PDB file of C-alpha atoms in Angstrom:
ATOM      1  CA  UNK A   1      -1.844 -17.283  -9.770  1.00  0.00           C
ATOM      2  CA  UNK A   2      -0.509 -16.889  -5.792  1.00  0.00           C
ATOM      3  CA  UNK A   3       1.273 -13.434  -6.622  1.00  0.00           C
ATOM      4  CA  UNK A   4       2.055 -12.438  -3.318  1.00  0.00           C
ATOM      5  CA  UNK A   5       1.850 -14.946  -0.399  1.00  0.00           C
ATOM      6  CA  UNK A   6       2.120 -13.994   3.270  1.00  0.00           C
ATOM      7  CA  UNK A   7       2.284 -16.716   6.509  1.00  0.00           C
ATOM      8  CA  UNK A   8       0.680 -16.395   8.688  1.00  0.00           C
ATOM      9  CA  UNK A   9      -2.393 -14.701   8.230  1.00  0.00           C
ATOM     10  CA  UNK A  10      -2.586 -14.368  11.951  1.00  0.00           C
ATOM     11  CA  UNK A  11      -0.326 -14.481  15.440  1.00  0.00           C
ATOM     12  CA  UNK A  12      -0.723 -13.537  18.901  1.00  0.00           C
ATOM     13  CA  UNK A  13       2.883 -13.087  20.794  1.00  0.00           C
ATOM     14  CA  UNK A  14       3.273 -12.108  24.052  1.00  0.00           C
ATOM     15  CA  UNK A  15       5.300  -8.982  24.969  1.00  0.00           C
ATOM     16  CA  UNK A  16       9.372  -9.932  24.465  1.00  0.00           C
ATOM     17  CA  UNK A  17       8.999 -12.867  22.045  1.00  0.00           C
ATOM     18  CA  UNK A  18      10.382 -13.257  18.750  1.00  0.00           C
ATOM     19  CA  UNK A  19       9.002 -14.371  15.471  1.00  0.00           C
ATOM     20  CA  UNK A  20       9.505 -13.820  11.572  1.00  0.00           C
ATOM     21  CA  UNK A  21       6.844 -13.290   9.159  1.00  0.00           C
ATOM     22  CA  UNK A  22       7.025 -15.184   5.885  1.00  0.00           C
ATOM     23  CA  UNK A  23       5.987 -13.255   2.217  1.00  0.00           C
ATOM     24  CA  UNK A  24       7.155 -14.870  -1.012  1.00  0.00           C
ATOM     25  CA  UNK A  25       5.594 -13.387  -4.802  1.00  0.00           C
ATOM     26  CA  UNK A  26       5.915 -15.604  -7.641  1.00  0.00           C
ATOM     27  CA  UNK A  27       5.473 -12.529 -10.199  1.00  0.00           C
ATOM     28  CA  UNK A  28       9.692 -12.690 -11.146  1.00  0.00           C
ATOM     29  CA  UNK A  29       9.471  -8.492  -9.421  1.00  0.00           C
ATOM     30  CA  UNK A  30      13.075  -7.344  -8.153  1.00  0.00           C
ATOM     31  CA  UNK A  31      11.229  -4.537  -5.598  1.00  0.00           C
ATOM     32  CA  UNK A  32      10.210  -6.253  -2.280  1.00  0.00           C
ATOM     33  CA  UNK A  33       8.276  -4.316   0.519  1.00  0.00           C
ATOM     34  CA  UNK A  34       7.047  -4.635   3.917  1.00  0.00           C
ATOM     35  CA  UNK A  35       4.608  -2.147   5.531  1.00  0.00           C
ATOM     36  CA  UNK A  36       2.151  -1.899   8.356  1.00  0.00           C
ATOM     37  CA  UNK A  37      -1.288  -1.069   8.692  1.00  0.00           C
ATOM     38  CA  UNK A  38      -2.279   1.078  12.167  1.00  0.00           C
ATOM     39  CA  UNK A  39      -6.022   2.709  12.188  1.00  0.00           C
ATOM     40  CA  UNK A  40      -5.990   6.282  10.733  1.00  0.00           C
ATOM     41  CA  UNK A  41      -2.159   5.943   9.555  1.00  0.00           C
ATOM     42  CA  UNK A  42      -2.619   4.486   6.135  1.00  0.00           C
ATOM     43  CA  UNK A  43       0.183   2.045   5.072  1.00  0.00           C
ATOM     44  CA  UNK A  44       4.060   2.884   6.710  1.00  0.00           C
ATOM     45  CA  UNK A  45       6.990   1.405   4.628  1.00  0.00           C
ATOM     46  CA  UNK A  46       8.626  -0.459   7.756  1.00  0.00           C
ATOM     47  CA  UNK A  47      11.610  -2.111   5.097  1.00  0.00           C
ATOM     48  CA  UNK A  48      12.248  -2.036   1.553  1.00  0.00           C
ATOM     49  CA  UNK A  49      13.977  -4.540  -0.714  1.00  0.00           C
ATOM     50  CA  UNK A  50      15.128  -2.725  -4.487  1.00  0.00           C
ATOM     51  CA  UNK A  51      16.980  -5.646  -5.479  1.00  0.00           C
ATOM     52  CA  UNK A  52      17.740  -9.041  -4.581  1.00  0.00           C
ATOM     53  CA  UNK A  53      20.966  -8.451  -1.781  1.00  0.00           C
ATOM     54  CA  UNK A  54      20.288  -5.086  -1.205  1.00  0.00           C
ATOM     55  CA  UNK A  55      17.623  -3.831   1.674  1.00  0.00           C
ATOM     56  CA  UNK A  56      16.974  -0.430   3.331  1.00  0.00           C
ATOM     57  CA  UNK A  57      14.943   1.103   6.019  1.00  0.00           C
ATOM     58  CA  UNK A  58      11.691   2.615   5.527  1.00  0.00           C
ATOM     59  CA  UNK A  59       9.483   5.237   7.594  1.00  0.00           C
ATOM     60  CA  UNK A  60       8.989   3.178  10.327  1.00  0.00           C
ATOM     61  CA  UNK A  61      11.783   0.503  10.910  1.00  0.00           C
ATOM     62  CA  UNK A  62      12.800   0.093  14.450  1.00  0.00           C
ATOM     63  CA  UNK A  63      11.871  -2.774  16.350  1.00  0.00           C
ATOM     64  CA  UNK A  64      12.270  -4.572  13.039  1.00  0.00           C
ATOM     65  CA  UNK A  65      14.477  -6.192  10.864  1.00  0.00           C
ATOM     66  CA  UNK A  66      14.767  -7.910   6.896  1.00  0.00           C
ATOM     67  CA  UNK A  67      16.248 -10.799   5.147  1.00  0.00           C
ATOM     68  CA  UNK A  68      16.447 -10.710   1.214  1.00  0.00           C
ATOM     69  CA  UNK A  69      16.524 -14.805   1.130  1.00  0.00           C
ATOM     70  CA  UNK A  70      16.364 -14.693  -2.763  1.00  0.00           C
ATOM     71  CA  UNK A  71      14.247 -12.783  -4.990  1.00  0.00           C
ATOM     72  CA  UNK A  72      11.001 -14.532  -4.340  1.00  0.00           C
ATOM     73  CA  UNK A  73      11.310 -13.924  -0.692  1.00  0.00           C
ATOM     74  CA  UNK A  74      12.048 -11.505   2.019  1.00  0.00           C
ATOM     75  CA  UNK A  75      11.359 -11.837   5.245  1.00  0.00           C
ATOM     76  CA  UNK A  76      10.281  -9.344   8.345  1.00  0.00           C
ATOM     77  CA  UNK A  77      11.335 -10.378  11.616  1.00  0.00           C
ATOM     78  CA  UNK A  78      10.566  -9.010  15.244  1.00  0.00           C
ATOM     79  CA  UNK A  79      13.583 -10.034  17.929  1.00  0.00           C
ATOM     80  CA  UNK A  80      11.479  -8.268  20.754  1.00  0.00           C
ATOM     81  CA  UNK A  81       7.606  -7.826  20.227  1.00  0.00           C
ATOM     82  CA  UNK A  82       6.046  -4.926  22.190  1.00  0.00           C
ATOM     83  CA  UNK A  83       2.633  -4.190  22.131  1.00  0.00           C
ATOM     84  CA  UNK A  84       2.892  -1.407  19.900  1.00  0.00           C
ATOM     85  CA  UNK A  85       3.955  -3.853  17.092  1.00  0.00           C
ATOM     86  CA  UNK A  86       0.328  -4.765  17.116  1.00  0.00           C
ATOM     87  CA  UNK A  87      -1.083  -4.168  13.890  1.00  0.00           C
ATOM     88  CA  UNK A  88      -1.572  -5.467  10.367  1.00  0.00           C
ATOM     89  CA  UNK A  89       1.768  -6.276   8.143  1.00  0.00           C
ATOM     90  CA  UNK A  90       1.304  -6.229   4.288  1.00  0.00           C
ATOM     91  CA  UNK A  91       4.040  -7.270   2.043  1.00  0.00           C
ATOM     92  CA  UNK A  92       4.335  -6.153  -1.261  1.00  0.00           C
ATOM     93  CA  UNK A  93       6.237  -6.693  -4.351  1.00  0.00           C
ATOM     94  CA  UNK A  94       6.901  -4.541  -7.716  1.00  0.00           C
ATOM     95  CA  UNK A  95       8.713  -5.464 -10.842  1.00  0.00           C
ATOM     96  CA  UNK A  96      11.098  -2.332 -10.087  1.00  0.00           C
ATOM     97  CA  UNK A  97      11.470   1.526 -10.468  1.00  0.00           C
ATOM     98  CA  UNK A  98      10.171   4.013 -12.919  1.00  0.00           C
ATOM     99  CA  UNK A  99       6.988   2.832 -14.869  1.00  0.00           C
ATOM    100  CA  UNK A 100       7.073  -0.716 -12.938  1.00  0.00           C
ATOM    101  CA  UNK A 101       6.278   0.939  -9.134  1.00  0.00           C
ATOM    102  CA  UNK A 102       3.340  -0.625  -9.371  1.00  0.00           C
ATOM    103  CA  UNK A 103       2.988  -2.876  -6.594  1.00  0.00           C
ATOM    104  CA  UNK A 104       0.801  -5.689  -5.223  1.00  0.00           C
ATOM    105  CA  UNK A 105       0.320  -6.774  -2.096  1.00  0.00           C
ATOM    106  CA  UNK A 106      -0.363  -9.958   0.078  1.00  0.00           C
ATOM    107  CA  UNK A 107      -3.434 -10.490   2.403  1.00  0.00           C
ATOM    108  CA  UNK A 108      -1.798  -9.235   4.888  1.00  0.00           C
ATOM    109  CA  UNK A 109      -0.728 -10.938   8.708  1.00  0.00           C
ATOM    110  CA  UNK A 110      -2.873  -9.603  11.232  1.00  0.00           C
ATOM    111  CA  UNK A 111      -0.176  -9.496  14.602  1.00  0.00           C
ATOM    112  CA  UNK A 112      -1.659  -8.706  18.295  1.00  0.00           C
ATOM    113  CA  UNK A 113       1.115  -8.796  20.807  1.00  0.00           C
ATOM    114  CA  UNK A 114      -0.177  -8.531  24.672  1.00  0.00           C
TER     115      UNK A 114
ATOM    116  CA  UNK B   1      10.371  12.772   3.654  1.00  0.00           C
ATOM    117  CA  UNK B   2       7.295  12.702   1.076  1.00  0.00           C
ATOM    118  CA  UNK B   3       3.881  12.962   2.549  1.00  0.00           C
ATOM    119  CA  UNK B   4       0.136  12.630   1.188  1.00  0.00           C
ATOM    120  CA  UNK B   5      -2.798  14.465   2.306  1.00  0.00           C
ATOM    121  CA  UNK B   6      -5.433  12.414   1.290  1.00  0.00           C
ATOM    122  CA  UNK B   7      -9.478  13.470   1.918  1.00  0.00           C
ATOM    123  CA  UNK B   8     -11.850  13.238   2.843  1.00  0.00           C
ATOM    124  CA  UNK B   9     -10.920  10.662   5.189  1.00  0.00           C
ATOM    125  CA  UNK B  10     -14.492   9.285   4.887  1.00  0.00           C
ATOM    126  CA  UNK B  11     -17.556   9.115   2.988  1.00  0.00           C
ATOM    127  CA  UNK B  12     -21.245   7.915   3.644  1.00  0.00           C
ATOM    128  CA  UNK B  13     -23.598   7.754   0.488  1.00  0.00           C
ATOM    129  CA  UNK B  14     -25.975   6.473  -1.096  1.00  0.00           C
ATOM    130  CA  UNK B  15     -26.477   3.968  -4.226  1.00  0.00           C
ATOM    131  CA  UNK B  16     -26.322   5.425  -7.663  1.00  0.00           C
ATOM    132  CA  UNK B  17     -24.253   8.572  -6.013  1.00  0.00           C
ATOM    133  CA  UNK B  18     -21.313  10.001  -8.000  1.00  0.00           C
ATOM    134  CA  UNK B  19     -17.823   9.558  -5.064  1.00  0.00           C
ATOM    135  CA  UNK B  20     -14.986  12.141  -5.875  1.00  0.00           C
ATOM    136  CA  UNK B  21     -11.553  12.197  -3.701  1.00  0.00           C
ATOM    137  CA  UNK B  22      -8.543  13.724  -3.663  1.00  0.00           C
ATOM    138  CA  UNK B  23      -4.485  13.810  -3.237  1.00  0.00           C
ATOM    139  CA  UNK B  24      -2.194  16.587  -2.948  1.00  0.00           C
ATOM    140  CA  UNK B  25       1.521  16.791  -2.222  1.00  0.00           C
ATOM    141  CA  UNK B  26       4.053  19.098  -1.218  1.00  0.00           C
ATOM    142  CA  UNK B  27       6.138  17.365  -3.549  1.00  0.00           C
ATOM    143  CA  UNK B  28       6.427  16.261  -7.207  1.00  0.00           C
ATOM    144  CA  UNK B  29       5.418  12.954  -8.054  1.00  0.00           C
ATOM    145  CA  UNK B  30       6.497  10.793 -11.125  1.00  0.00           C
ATOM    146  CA  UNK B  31       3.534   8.377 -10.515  1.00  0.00           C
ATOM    147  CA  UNK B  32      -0.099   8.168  -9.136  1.00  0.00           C
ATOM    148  CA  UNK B  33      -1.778   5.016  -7.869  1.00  0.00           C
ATOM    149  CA  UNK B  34      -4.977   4.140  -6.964  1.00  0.00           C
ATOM    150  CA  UNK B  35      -6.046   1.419  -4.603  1.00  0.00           C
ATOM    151  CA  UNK B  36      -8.885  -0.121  -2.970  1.00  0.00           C
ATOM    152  CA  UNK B  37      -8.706  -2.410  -0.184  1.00  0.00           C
ATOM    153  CA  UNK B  38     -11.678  -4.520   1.238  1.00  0.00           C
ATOM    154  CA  UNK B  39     -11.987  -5.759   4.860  1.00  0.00           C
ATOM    155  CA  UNK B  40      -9.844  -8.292   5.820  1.00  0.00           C
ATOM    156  CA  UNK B  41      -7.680  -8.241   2.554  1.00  0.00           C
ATOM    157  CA  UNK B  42      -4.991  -6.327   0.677  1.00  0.00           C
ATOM    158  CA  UNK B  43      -4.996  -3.440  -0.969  1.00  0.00           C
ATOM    159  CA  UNK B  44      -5.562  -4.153  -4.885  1.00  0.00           C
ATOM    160  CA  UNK B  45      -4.276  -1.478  -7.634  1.00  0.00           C
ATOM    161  CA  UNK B  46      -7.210   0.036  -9.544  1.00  0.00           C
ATOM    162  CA  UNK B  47      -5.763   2.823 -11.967  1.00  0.00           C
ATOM    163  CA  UNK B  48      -2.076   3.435 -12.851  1.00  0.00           C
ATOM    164  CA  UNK B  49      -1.296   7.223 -13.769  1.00  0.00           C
ATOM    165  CA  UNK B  50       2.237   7.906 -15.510  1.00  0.00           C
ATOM    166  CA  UNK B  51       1.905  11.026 -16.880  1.00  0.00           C
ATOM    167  CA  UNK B  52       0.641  14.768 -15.877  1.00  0.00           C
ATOM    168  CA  UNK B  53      -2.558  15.600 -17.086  1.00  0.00           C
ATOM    169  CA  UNK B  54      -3.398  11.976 -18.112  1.00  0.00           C
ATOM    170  CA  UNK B  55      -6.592  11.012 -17.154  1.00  0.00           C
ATOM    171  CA  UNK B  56      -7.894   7.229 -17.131  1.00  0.00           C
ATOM    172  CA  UNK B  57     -10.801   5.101 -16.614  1.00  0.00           C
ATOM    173  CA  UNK B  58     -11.389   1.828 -15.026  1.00  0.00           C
ATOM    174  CA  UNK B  59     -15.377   1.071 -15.608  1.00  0.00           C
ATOM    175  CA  UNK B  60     -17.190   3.376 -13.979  1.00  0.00           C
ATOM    176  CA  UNK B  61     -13.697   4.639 -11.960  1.00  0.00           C
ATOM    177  CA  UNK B  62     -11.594   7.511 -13.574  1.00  0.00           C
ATOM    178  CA  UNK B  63      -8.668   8.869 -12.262  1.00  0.00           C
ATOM    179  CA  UNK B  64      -6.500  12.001 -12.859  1.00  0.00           C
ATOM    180  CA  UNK B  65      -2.840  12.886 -12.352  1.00  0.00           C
ATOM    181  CA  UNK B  66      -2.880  16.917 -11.814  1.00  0.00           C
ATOM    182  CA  UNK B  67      -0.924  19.093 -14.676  1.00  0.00           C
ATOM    183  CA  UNK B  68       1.332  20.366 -11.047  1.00  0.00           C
ATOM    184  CA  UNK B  69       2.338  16.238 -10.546  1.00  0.00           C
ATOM    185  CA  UNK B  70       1.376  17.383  -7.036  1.00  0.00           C
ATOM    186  CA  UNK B  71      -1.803  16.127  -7.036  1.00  0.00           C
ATOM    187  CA  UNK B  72      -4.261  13.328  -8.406  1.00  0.00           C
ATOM    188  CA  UNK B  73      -8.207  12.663  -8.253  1.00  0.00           C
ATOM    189  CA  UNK B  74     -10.472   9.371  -8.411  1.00  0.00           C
ATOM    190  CA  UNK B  75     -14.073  10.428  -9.286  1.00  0.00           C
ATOM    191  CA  UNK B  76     -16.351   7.140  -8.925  1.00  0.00           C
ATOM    192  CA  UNK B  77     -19.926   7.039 -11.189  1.00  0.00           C
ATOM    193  CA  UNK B  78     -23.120   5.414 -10.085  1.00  0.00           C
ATOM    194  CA  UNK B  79     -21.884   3.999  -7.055  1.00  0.00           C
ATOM    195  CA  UNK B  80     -23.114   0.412  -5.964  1.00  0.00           C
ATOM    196  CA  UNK B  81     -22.509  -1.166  -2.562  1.00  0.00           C
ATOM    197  CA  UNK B  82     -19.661  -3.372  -3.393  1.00  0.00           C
ATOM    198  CA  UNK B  83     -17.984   0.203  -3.909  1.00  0.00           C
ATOM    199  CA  UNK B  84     -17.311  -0.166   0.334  1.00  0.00           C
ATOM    200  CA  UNK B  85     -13.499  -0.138   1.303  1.00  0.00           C
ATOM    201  CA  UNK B  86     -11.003   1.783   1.926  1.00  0.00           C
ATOM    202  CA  UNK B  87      -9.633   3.660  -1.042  1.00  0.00           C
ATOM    203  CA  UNK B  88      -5.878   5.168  -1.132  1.00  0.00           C
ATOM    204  CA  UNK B  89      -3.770   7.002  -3.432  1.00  0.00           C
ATOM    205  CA  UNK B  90      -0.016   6.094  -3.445  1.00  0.00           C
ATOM    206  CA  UNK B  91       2.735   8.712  -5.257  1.00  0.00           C
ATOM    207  CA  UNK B  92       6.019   7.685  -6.665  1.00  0.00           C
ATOM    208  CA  UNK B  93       8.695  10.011  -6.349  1.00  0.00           C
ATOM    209  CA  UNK B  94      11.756  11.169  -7.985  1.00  0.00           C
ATOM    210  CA  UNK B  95      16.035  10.416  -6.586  1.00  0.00           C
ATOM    211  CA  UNK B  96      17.489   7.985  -5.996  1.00  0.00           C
ATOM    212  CA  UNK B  97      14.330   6.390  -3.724  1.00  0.00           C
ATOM    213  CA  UNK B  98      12.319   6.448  -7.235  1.00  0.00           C
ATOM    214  CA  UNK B  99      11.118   2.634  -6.538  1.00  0.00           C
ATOM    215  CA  UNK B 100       9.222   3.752  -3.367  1.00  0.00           C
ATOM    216  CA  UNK B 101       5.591   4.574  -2.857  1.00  0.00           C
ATOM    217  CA  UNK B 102       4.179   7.109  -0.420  1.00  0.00           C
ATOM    218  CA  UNK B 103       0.235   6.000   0.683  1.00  0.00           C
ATOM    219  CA  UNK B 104      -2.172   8.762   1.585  1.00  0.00           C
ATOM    220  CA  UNK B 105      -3.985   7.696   4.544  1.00  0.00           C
ATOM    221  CA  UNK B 106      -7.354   6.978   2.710  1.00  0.00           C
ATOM    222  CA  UNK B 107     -10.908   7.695   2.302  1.00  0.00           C
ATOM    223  CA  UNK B 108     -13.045   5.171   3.785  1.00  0.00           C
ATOM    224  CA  UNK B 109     -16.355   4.620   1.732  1.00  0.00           C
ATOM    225  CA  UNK B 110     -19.947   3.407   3.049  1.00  0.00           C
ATOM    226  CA  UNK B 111     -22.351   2.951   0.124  1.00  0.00           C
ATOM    227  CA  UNK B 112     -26.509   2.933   1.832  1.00  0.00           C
ATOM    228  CA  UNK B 113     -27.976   0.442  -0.828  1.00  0.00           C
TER     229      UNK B 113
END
């Protein structure tokens, strides 16, 4: 029972670098999300995947973009980190709309960028 | 866009204590969740609320989505320490963004044993 699986669980970057965080769910959901985690903010919808080969932009989505690989994964990648891209990044997945919002997240990659 | 006011932001209390927080929106919402999230992990889906007025229980957790669908409440009973986290409430909306959650920004909860 992996549900939701995110890699890593933590990275350090240094300011300017690139990398893409991983998040597959193994729950058959259409609905793919990525948020972040900041002290005092709650969770902010950075990307959000409805479907398989559709994504859109969330609350918070610059600095950032998505890949829809296939419906078990979608990934969040970071062309230029900058320190304020430090913070915790949960991906989350959801069967779909209506009665089936209800989503489930990963453990979460914990991202420090100096 | 949609936004939660979720309070208190924190709580200190102690064992056996009965924890009640809160929602509210300037908008409708279609759906209420609740969530709990421990240190160091995700946040896990406690109660599901689909309907206004409906009110739900969980053990000793019961949750309410308000008769307005602009608010919702999770009441906790007897609390016990492994009650600690971070607890937030997440609304569904209406339109065409219907498959989108909103988060409040949470309650955090310290249980003195």
């Amino acid at each position: 029972n992996a549900g939701v699986t995110q890699t890593p669980k933590f990275q350090v970057l240094k300011t300017g670098q690139s990398m893409t965080l991983q998040c597959a769910q193994d729950m058959n959901h259409n609905s793919m999300y990525w948020y972040r985690q900041d002290p005092g903010m709650g969770l902010r919808l950075i990307y959000y995947s409805a479907s398989e080969g559709t994504t859109d932009k969330g609350e918070v989505p610059n600095g950032y973009n998505v890949s829809r690989l296939n419906k078990r994964e979608f990934s969040l990648r970071l062309e230029s980190a900058a320190p304020s891209q430090t913070s915790v990044y949960f991906c989350a997945s959801s069967l779909s709309g209506g009665r089936n919002t209800e989503a489930f997240f990963g453990q979460g990659t914990r991202l420090t960028v100096v | 866009g949609q936004q939660l006011n979720q309070s208190p932001q924190s709580m200190f209390i102690q064992e056996g204590e009965d924890v009640s927080m809160n929602c509210t929106s300037s908008s409708i919402f279609n759906t209420w969740l609740w969530y709990k999230q421990d240190p160091g992990e995700g946040p896990v889906l406690l109660i599901a609320l689909y309907k206004a007025g409906e009110l739900t229980s969980n053990g000793r957790l019961t949750a309410q989505f308000g008769i307005t669908r602009k608010d919702s409440f999770l009441n906790i009973s007897a609390s016990i320490p492994s009650d600690v986290g971070i607890y937030f409430c997440a609304g569904q909306g209406s339109g065409g963004s219907n498959y989108k959650l909103t988060f409040g920004k949470g309650t955090l909860l310290t249980v003195n044993p």
